[in-house]
Amino acid sequence: MAAAAAAAQQAAADVEAALNEADKAAKKQKVCAAASADAVNRLLQALQRARARLLADPGASPQAVLAELQAELAGAELAAGMTGATKELHGAVSKLGKIVDRAFSQDISKAYRADRPLDQRALNQVIAEHLFHEGLFEIGQLFVEEAGVEDGEALRRPYASMHTVLSEIQRHNLAPALEWVREHEAALAGPGGAPSAFEFSIHRLAFLALLKEQGEGAAMAYARQHFGRFQATQMPAIQRLMGALCFAKRAAAGRPSPYADLLAEDLWGNLAREFVRQCCLLLGQAQDSPLLVTVAAGAAALPTLLKLATVISDQSVADLAGVAEQLPLEVPLGQEFVFHSIFACPVSRDQSTADNPPMLLPCGHCICKASIYKIAKAANRAFKCPYCPAECTPKDCRELVFPDMQ
Ligand SMILES: [Zn+2]
């Protein structure tokens, strides 16, 4: 799923950045250790030379030898070399610490609303459903038993049959998928009872797989047997598949073919994803696990929420959110988390609701109902569109309905 992928990508980037810094710190540590060892060695050698001179010449003045030694050590600036390397090491270590703190050791409880008790029962159900949705039946069953989830069987059953067919698709066996299509023929059928597009995509995959593995003869026979029913609805796709048939030898020889994309695509993976989509659609379930989407959206929103929590105290975040039933700031999550159309009135900046729907003015501009009445003051009173010189009355305006907002 895109959201989870984005979160995973961010986590991977954080780990990568931390590893880079750790690498730098390790290098600085080596330089620092080498500088220290070098300084200690040079000190040792100077001392050994001084001692050798005293031993070799019993008449030598110890004071003179010591004074010479002191002068030599002062000139060598041993301490300076060690201090410089140590400073660089400390710099690298503190930078690494900051990166780790920023990416990994956030106290995320600051973004958590403590004023509402967690609904453990609902959470357990969502977790159980997630496990079944992902096909993790053994763990899911164990979780249902241990957490005492009610209706565990009802949660499991629809996904069990979905995953039976899915695992067969993954083993390149299309028979159970076609069986599933036959079972749900009425629900899947297109307009006027036409055979479903999903059924065609199964036959299309079977055709392309045969073409790849057994050659034109087998593919042609399959096409004759199965494509006839789809002539009315899938003609352009069938024509392309027939084109691919003619170019199969060229493509197999590695020569350019206008149909190379058909043979190059991830046929089985695409069909598996489409099957899950169709199946979830019939089940009335989301294609992506709701738990996964929630966690991914939460992870994407977390930096903003934490920043907000540092600006105002925990209690006031909860208060603000509690009063308005929404956060005091917008948290842009990205296109992948937009599930339906949103209308925000360009005049009041409010998001439309059932009581305050978007309205179409006769001039073609669109503002929310509350804004219209605020400007016009009465249903029969003419007002000027805020965006063009046209005039109309609130009675001339029509409510706009987005199909997915119903
Ligand atoms: Zn207008």
Coordinates of C-alpha atoms and ligand atoms in Angstrom, one line a residue:
M1 CA 0.0 0.0 0.0
A2 CA 1.3 3.4 -0.9
A3 CA 0.9 4.9 2.6
A4 CA 2.6 2.1 4.3
A5 CA 5.3 2.2 1.6
A6 CA 5.8 6.0 2.2
A7 CA 6.2 5.4 5.9
A8 CA 8.6 2.5 5.4
Q9 CA 10.5 4.7 2.9
Q10 CA 10.8 7.5 5.5
A11 CA 11.9 5.0 8.2
A12 CA 14.5 3.6 5.8
A13 CA 15.8 7.1 5.0
D14 CA 16.0 7.8 8.8
V15 CA 18.0 4.6 9.4
E16 CA 20.2 5.4 6.4
A17 CA 20.9 9.0 7.7
A18 CA 21.7 7.6 11.2
L19 CA 24.0 4.9 9.8
N20 CA 25.9 7.6 7.7
E21 CA 26.4 9.7 10.8
A22 CA 27.5 6.6 12.8
D23 CA 30.0 5.8 10.1
K24 CA 31.4 9.4 10.2
A25 CA 31.6 9.2 14.0
A26 CA 33.5 5.8 13.8
K27 CA 36.0 7.4 11.3
K28 CA 36.5 10.4 13.6
Q29 CA 37.0 8.0 16.5
K30 CA 39.7 6.2 14.6
V31 CA 41.5 9.5 13.7
C32 CA 41.2 10.6 17.3
A33 CA 42.6 7.3 18.6
A34 CA 45.5 7.4 16.1
A35 CA 46.3 11.0 17.1
S36 CA 46.3 10.1 20.7
A37 CA 48.5 7.0 20.2
D38 CA 50.9 9.1 18.0
A39 CA 51.2 11.8 20.7
V40 CA 51.8 9.2 23.5
N41 CA 54.4 7.4 21.3
R42 CA 56.2 10.6 20.6
L43 CA 56.2 11.5 24.3
L44 CA 57.5 8.1 25.1
Q45 CA 60.3 8.3 22.5
A46 CA 61.4 11.7 23.8
L47 CA 61.5 10.4 27.4
Q48 CA 63.5 7.3 26.2
R49 CA 66.0 9.5 24.3
A50 CA 66.5 11.7 27.4
R51 CA 67.0 8.7 29.6
A52 CA 69.5 7.2 27.2
R53 CA 71.5 10.4 27.1
L54 CA 71.7 10.5 30.9
L55 CA 72.8 6.9 31.1
A56 CA 75.3 7.2 28.3
D57 CA 77.0 10.4 29.7
P58 CA 77.3 10.2 33.5
G59 CA 78.8 13.7 33.5
A60 CA 75.7 15.3 31.8
S61 CA 73.7 17.8 33.8
P62 CA 70.2 16.3 34.6
Q63 CA 68.8 19.9 34.6
A64 CA 70.2 20.6 31.2
V65 CA 68.8 17.3 29.8
L66 CA 65.4 18.0 31.4
A67 CA 65.3 21.6 30.1
E68 CA 66.0 20.3 26.6
L69 CA 63.3 17.6 26.9
Q70 CA 60.8 20.3 28.0
A71 CA 61.7 22.5 25.1
E72 CA 61.4 19.6 22.7
L73 CA 57.9 18.6 24.0
A74 CA 56.6 22.1 23.9
G75 CA 57.7 22.5 20.3
A76 CA 56.0 19.2 19.3
E77 CA 52.6 20.6 20.4
L78 CA 51.4 17.1 21.4
A79 CA 48.4 18.3 23.3
A80 CA 47.1 20.4 20.4
G81 CA 47.0 17.4 18.1
M82 CA 45.0 15.4 20.6
T83 CA 42.6 18.2 21.4
G84 CA 41.8 18.9 17.8
A85 CA 41.0 15.2 17.0
T86 CA 39.0 14.9 20.2
K87 CA 36.9 17.9 19.4
E88 CA 36.1 16.6 16.0
L89 CA 35.0 13.2 17.6
H90 CA 32.8 15.0 20.1
G91 CA 31.2 17.0 17.3
A92 CA 30.4 13.8 15.2
V93 CA 29.1 12.0 18.3
S94 CA 26.8 14.8 19.3
K95 CA 25.5 15.1 15.7
L96 CA 24.7 11.4 15.6
G97 CA 22.9 11.8 18.9
K98 CA 20.8 14.6 17.6
I99 CA 19.8 12.6 14.4
V100 CA 18.9 9.6 16.5
D101 CA 16.9 11.7 18.9
R102 CA 15.0 13.4 16.1
A103 CA 14.2 10.3 14.1
F104 CA 13.8 7.6 16.7
S105 CA 13.4 8.8 20.3
Q106 CA 10.3 11.0 20.1
D107 CA 8.0 10.9 23.0
I108 CA 4.9 10.4 20.9
S109 CA 2.6 10.3 23.9
K110 CA 2.5 14.1 23.6
A111 CA 0.4 13.8 20.5
Y112 CA -2.0 11.4 22.2
R113 CA -5.4 12.5 23.5
A114 CA -5.7 11.3 27.0
D115 CA -9.2 12.7 27.5
R116 CA -10.8 9.8 25.8
P117 CA -10.4 6.2 27.1
L118 CA -9.2 3.8 24.5
D119 CA -12.0 1.4 23.3
Q120 CA -10.1 -1.8 23.8
R121 CA -12.9 -3.9 22.3
A122 CA -12.9 -2.0 19.1
L123 CA -9.1 -2.0 18.9
N124 CA -9.0 -5.8 19.3
Q125 CA -11.6 -6.2 16.6
V126 CA -9.6 -4.0 14.2
I127 CA -6.4 -5.9 15.0
A128 CA -8.1 -9.3 14.4
E129 CA -9.7 -8.1 11.2
H130 CA -6.3 -6.8 10.0
L131 CA -4.7 -10.2 10.6
F132 CA -7.4 -12.0 8.7
H133 CA -7.3 -9.4 5.9
E134 CA -3.6 -10.0 5.5
G135 CA -4.2 -13.8 5.5
L136 CA -2.4 -14.4 8.8
F137 CA -5.1 -16.8 10.0
E138 CA -3.1 -18.8 12.6
I139 CA -2.0 -15.6 14.4
G140 CA -5.5 -14.1 13.9
Q141 CA -7.2 -17.1 15.5
L142 CA -4.8 -17.1 18.4
F143 CA -5.4 -13.4 18.9
V144 CA -9.1 -13.8 18.8
E145 CA -8.9 -16.5 21.5
E146 CA -6.5 -14.8 23.7
A147 CA -8.0 -11.3 23.5
G148 CA -11.5 -12.7 23.7
V149 CA -12.7 -11.0 20.5
E150 CA -16.4 -11.4 19.9
D151 CA -17.5 -12.6 16.5
G152 CA -14.0 -13.8 15.6
E153 CA -15.5 -16.4 13.2
A154 CA -17.6 -13.8 11.4
L155 CA -14.5 -11.7 10.9
R156 CA -12.4 -14.6 9.7
R157 CA -14.9 -16.3 7.3
P158 CA -15.0 -13.9 4.4
Y159 CA -11.3 -13.5 4.3
A160 CA -10.7 -17.2 4.5
S161 CA -12.3 -17.8 1.1
M162 CA -10.6 -14.8 -0.4
H163 CA -7.2 -16.1 0.6
T164 CA -7.9 -19.6 -0.6
V165 CA -8.5 -18.2 -4.1
L166 CA -5.6 -15.7 -3.7
S167 CA -3.1 -18.4 -2.8
E168 CA -4.2 -20.4 -5.9
I169 CA -3.6 -17.3 -8.1
Q170 CA -0.2 -17.0 -6.6
R171 CA 0.4 -20.7 -7.5
H172 CA -0.6 -19.8 -11.1
N173 CA -3.9 -21.7 -10.9
L174 CA -6.8 -19.7 -12.2
A175 CA -9.5 -22.3 -11.8
P176 CA -10.6 -21.2 -8.3
A177 CA -10.7 -17.5 -9.4
L178 CA -13.0 -18.4 -12.4
E179 CA -15.1 -20.5 -10.0
W180 CA -15.4 -17.4 -7.7
V181 CA -16.4 -15.3 -10.6
R182 CA -19.2 -17.8 -11.5
E183 CA -20.4 -17.8 -7.9
H184 CA -20.6 -14.0 -7.9
E185 CA -21.7 -13.5 -11.5
A186 CA -24.7 -11.4 -10.7
A187 CA -22.9 -9.0 -8.4
L188 CA -19.9 -8.6 -10.7
A189 CA -21.8 -8.2 -14.0
G190 CA -21.4 -5.0 -15.9
P191 CA -24.2 -2.8 -17.3
G192 CA -27.0 -4.8 -19.0
G193 CA -25.7 -8.1 -17.4
A194 CA -22.5 -8.0 -19.5
P195 CA -19.8 -10.5 -18.3
S196 CA -17.6 -8.7 -15.8
A197 CA -14.4 -7.0 -16.8
F198 CA -12.7 -8.9 -14.0
E199 CA -13.6 -12.2 -15.6
F200 CA -12.1 -10.9 -18.8
S201 CA -8.9 -10.0 -17.0
I202 CA -8.6 -13.6 -15.8
H203 CA -9.0 -14.9 -19.4
R204 CA -6.6 -12.3 -20.6
L205 CA -4.0 -13.5 -18.1
A206 CA -4.5 -17.1 -19.1
F207 CA -4.1 -16.2 -22.8
L208 CA -0.9 -14.2 -22.2
A209 CA 0.5 -16.9 -19.9
L210 CA -0.2 -19.6 -22.6
L211 CA 1.4 -17.4 -25.3
K212 CA 4.5 -17.0 -23.2
E213 CA 4.8 -20.6 -22.1
Q214 CA 3.3 -22.7 -24.9
G215 CA 3.2 -20.4 -27.9
E216 CA 0.7 -19.1 -30.4
G217 CA -1.2 -22.3 -31.0
A218 CA -2.3 -22.8 -27.4
A219 CA -3.0 -19.1 -26.9
M220 CA -5.2 -19.0 -30.1
A221 CA -7.1 -22.1 -29.0
Y222 CA -7.8 -20.5 -25.7
A223 CA -8.9 -17.2 -27.3
R224 CA -11.4 -19.1 -29.6
Q225 CA -12.9 -20.8 -26.6
H226 CA -13.2 -17.9 -24.2
F227 CA -13.0 -14.5 -25.8
G228 CA -16.3 -14.8 -27.8
R229 CA -18.5 -13.7 -24.8
F230 CA -16.5 -10.5 -24.4
Q231 CA -16.7 -9.2 -28.0
A232 CA -19.3 -6.6 -27.2
T233 CA -17.4 -5.1 -24.2
Q234 CA -13.7 -5.8 -24.6
M235 CA -13.1 -5.6 -28.4
P236 CA -10.1 -3.1 -28.3
A237 CA -8.4 -5.3 -25.6
I238 CA -9.0 -8.5 -27.6
Q239 CA -7.6 -6.8 -30.7
R240 CA -4.5 -5.9 -28.9
L241 CA -4.1 -9.4 -27.6
M242 CA -4.4 -10.7 -31.2
G243 CA -1.8 -8.2 -32.2
A244 CA 0.5 -9.6 -29.5
L245 CA -0.1 -13.1 -30.9
C246 CA 1.3 -12.0 -34.3
F247 CA 4.3 -10.4 -32.7
A248 CA 5.0 -13.2 -30.2
K249 CA 8.0 -14.6 -32.1
R250 CA 9.6 -11.2 -32.5
A251 CA 9.1 -10.5 -28.8
A252 CA 10.5 -13.9 -27.9
A253 CA 13.6 -13.2 -30.0
G254 CA 14.2 -10.0 -28.0
R255 CA 13.3 -7.8 -31.0
P256 CA 11.2 -4.7 -30.4
S257 CA 7.4 -5.4 -30.5
P258 CA 4.6 -2.9 -30.1
Y259 CA 3.0 -5.4 -27.7
A260 CA 6.1 -5.9 -25.5
D261 CA 4.3 -4.2 -22.6
L262 CA 1.7 -6.9 -22.5
L263 CA 4.3 -9.6 -22.0
A264 CA 6.4 -7.6 -19.7
E265 CA 3.8 -6.7 -17.1
D266 CA 3.6 -8.3 -13.8
L267 CA 0.6 -10.4 -14.9
W268 CA 0.1 -12.6 -11.9
G269 CA 0.8 -9.8 -9.4
N270 CA -1.7 -7.5 -11.1
L271 CA -4.4 -10.1 -11.2
A272 CA -3.9 -11.0 -7.5
R273 CA -4.2 -7.3 -6.6
E274 CA -7.3 -6.9 -8.8
F275 CA -8.9 -10.0 -7.2
V276 CA -8.4 -8.6 -3.7
R277 CA -9.9 -5.4 -4.8
Q278 CA -13.0 -7.1 -6.4
C279 CA -13.4 -9.4 -3.4
C280 CA -13.2 -6.6 -0.8
L281 CA -15.6 -4.6 -2.9
L282 CA -18.2 -7.4 -2.7
L283 CA -17.5 -7.9 1.0
G284 CA -18.1 -4.2 1.5
Q285 CA -14.6 -4.0 3.0
A286 CA -11.8 -1.6 2.3
Q287 CA -9.2 -2.9 -0.1
D288 CA -6.4 -1.9 2.3
S289 CA -6.5 -3.0 5.9
P290 CA -8.1 -0.2 7.9
L291 CA -5.5 -0.7 10.7
L292 CA -2.7 -0.3 8.2
V293 CA -4.2 2.8 6.7
T294 CA -4.8 4.3 10.2
V295 CA -1.3 3.6 11.3
A296 CA 0.2 5.0 8.1
A297 CA -1.9 8.1 8.3
G298 CA -1.0 8.5 12.0
A299 CA 2.7 8.1 11.3
A300 CA 2.4 10.8 8.5
A301 CA 0.5 13.2 10.8
L302 CA 2.8 12.6 13.9
P303 CA 5.5 15.1 13.1
T304 CA 2.9 17.9 12.8
L305 CA 1.1 16.8 15.9
L306 CA 4.3 16.6 17.9
K307 CA 5.3 20.1 16.8
L308 CA 1.8 21.3 17.8
A309 CA 2.2 19.7 21.2
T310 CA 5.5 21.5 21.8
V311 CA 3.9 24.8 20.9
I312 CA 0.9 24.4 23.2
S313 CA 0.6 22.2 26.3
D314 CA -0.9 18.7 26.1
Q315 CA -4.0 19.7 27.8
S316 CA -4.8 22.6 25.5
V317 CA -4.3 20.4 22.4
A318 CA -6.9 18.0 23.8
D319 CA -9.2 20.9 24.8
L320 CA -9.0 22.5 21.3
A321 CA -9.7 19.2 19.6
G322 CA -12.4 18.3 22.1
V323 CA -14.3 21.6 21.6
A324 CA -14.2 21.7 17.8
E325 CA -14.2 17.9 17.3
Q326 CA -11.3 18.6 15.0
L327 CA -7.7 19.6 15.2
P328 CA -6.9 23.3 15.3
L329 CA -4.7 23.0 12.2
E330 CA -4.7 21.2 8.9
V331 CA -2.6 18.1 8.6
P332 CA -1.8 17.4 5.0
L333 CA -1.4 13.7 4.6
G334 CA -0.9 13.5 0.8
Q335 CA -3.1 12.3 -2.0
E336 CA -3.0 8.7 -1.1
F337 CA -5.1 9.4 2.0
V338 CA -7.8 11.3 0.1
F339 CA -10.7 8.9 -0.2
H340 CA -13.5 11.2 -1.3
S341 CA -14.1 14.7 -2.7
I342 CA -13.9 17.5 -0.3
F343 CA -15.4 20.9 -0.9
A344 CA -14.1 23.9 1.1
C345 CA -16.1 27.1 0.6
P346 CA -13.8 29.7 -1.0
V347 CA -15.6 32.5 0.9
S348 CA -15.8 31.1 4.5
R349 CA -13.0 28.5 4.1
D350 CA -15.3 26.0 5.9
Q351 CA -15.5 22.4 4.7
S352 CA -19.0 21.6 3.5
T353 CA -21.3 19.4 5.6
A354 CA -24.7 17.9 5.1
D355 CA -26.2 21.1 6.7
N356 CA -24.0 23.4 4.8
P357 CA -23.6 21.9 1.3
P358 CA -21.8 23.4 -1.7
M359 CA -24.2 25.4 -3.9
L360 CA -23.9 26.2 -7.6
L361 CA -24.7 29.7 -8.6
P362 CA -26.3 30.3 -12.0
C363 CA -23.1 32.0 -13.1
G364 CA -21.2 28.7 -12.5
H365 CA -19.4 29.7 -9.4
C366 CA -19.7 27.6 -6.3
I367 CA -19.8 28.6 -2.6
C368 CA -21.4 27.0 0.4
K369 CA -25.0 27.5 1.5
A370 CA -24.1 29.4 4.7
S371 CA -22.0 31.9 2.7
I372 CA -24.9 32.5 0.2
Y373 CA -27.3 33.3 3.0
K374 CA -24.7 35.4 4.8
I375 CA -24.3 37.6 1.7
A376 CA -27.9 37.6 0.5
K377 CA -29.6 37.7 3.9
A378 CA -32.9 36.3 2.5
A379 CA -34.0 33.6 0.1
N380 CA -35.6 36.1 -2.3
R381 CA -33.0 38.8 -2.1
A382 CA -30.7 39.3 -5.0
F383 CA -27.0 39.2 -4.3
K384 CA -23.8 39.6 -6.3
C385 CA -21.6 36.6 -6.8
P386 CA -18.3 37.1 -4.9
Y387 CA -16.3 36.0 -8.0
C388 CA -18.0 37.7 -10.9
P389 CA -20.5 40.6 -11.5
A390 CA -23.5 38.2 -12.0
E391 CA -26.4 38.6 -9.7
C392 CA -28.9 36.0 -8.5
T393 CA -31.1 35.1 -5.5
P394 CA -30.4 32.1 -3.1
K395 CA -33.5 30.5 -4.6
D396 CA -31.7 30.3 -8.0
C397 CA -28.8 28.4 -6.6
R398 CA -28.7 24.6 -6.7
E399 CA -27.2 22.2 -4.3
L400 CA -24.2 20.3 -5.6
V401 CA -23.9 16.6 -4.8
F402 CA -20.7 14.7 -5.2
P403 CA -21.5 11.1 -5.9
D404 CA -19.1 9.8 -3.3
M405 CA -20.3 12.1 -0.6
Q406 CA -23.7 10.5 -0.3
Ligands
ZN1 ZN -20.1 34.1 -10.4

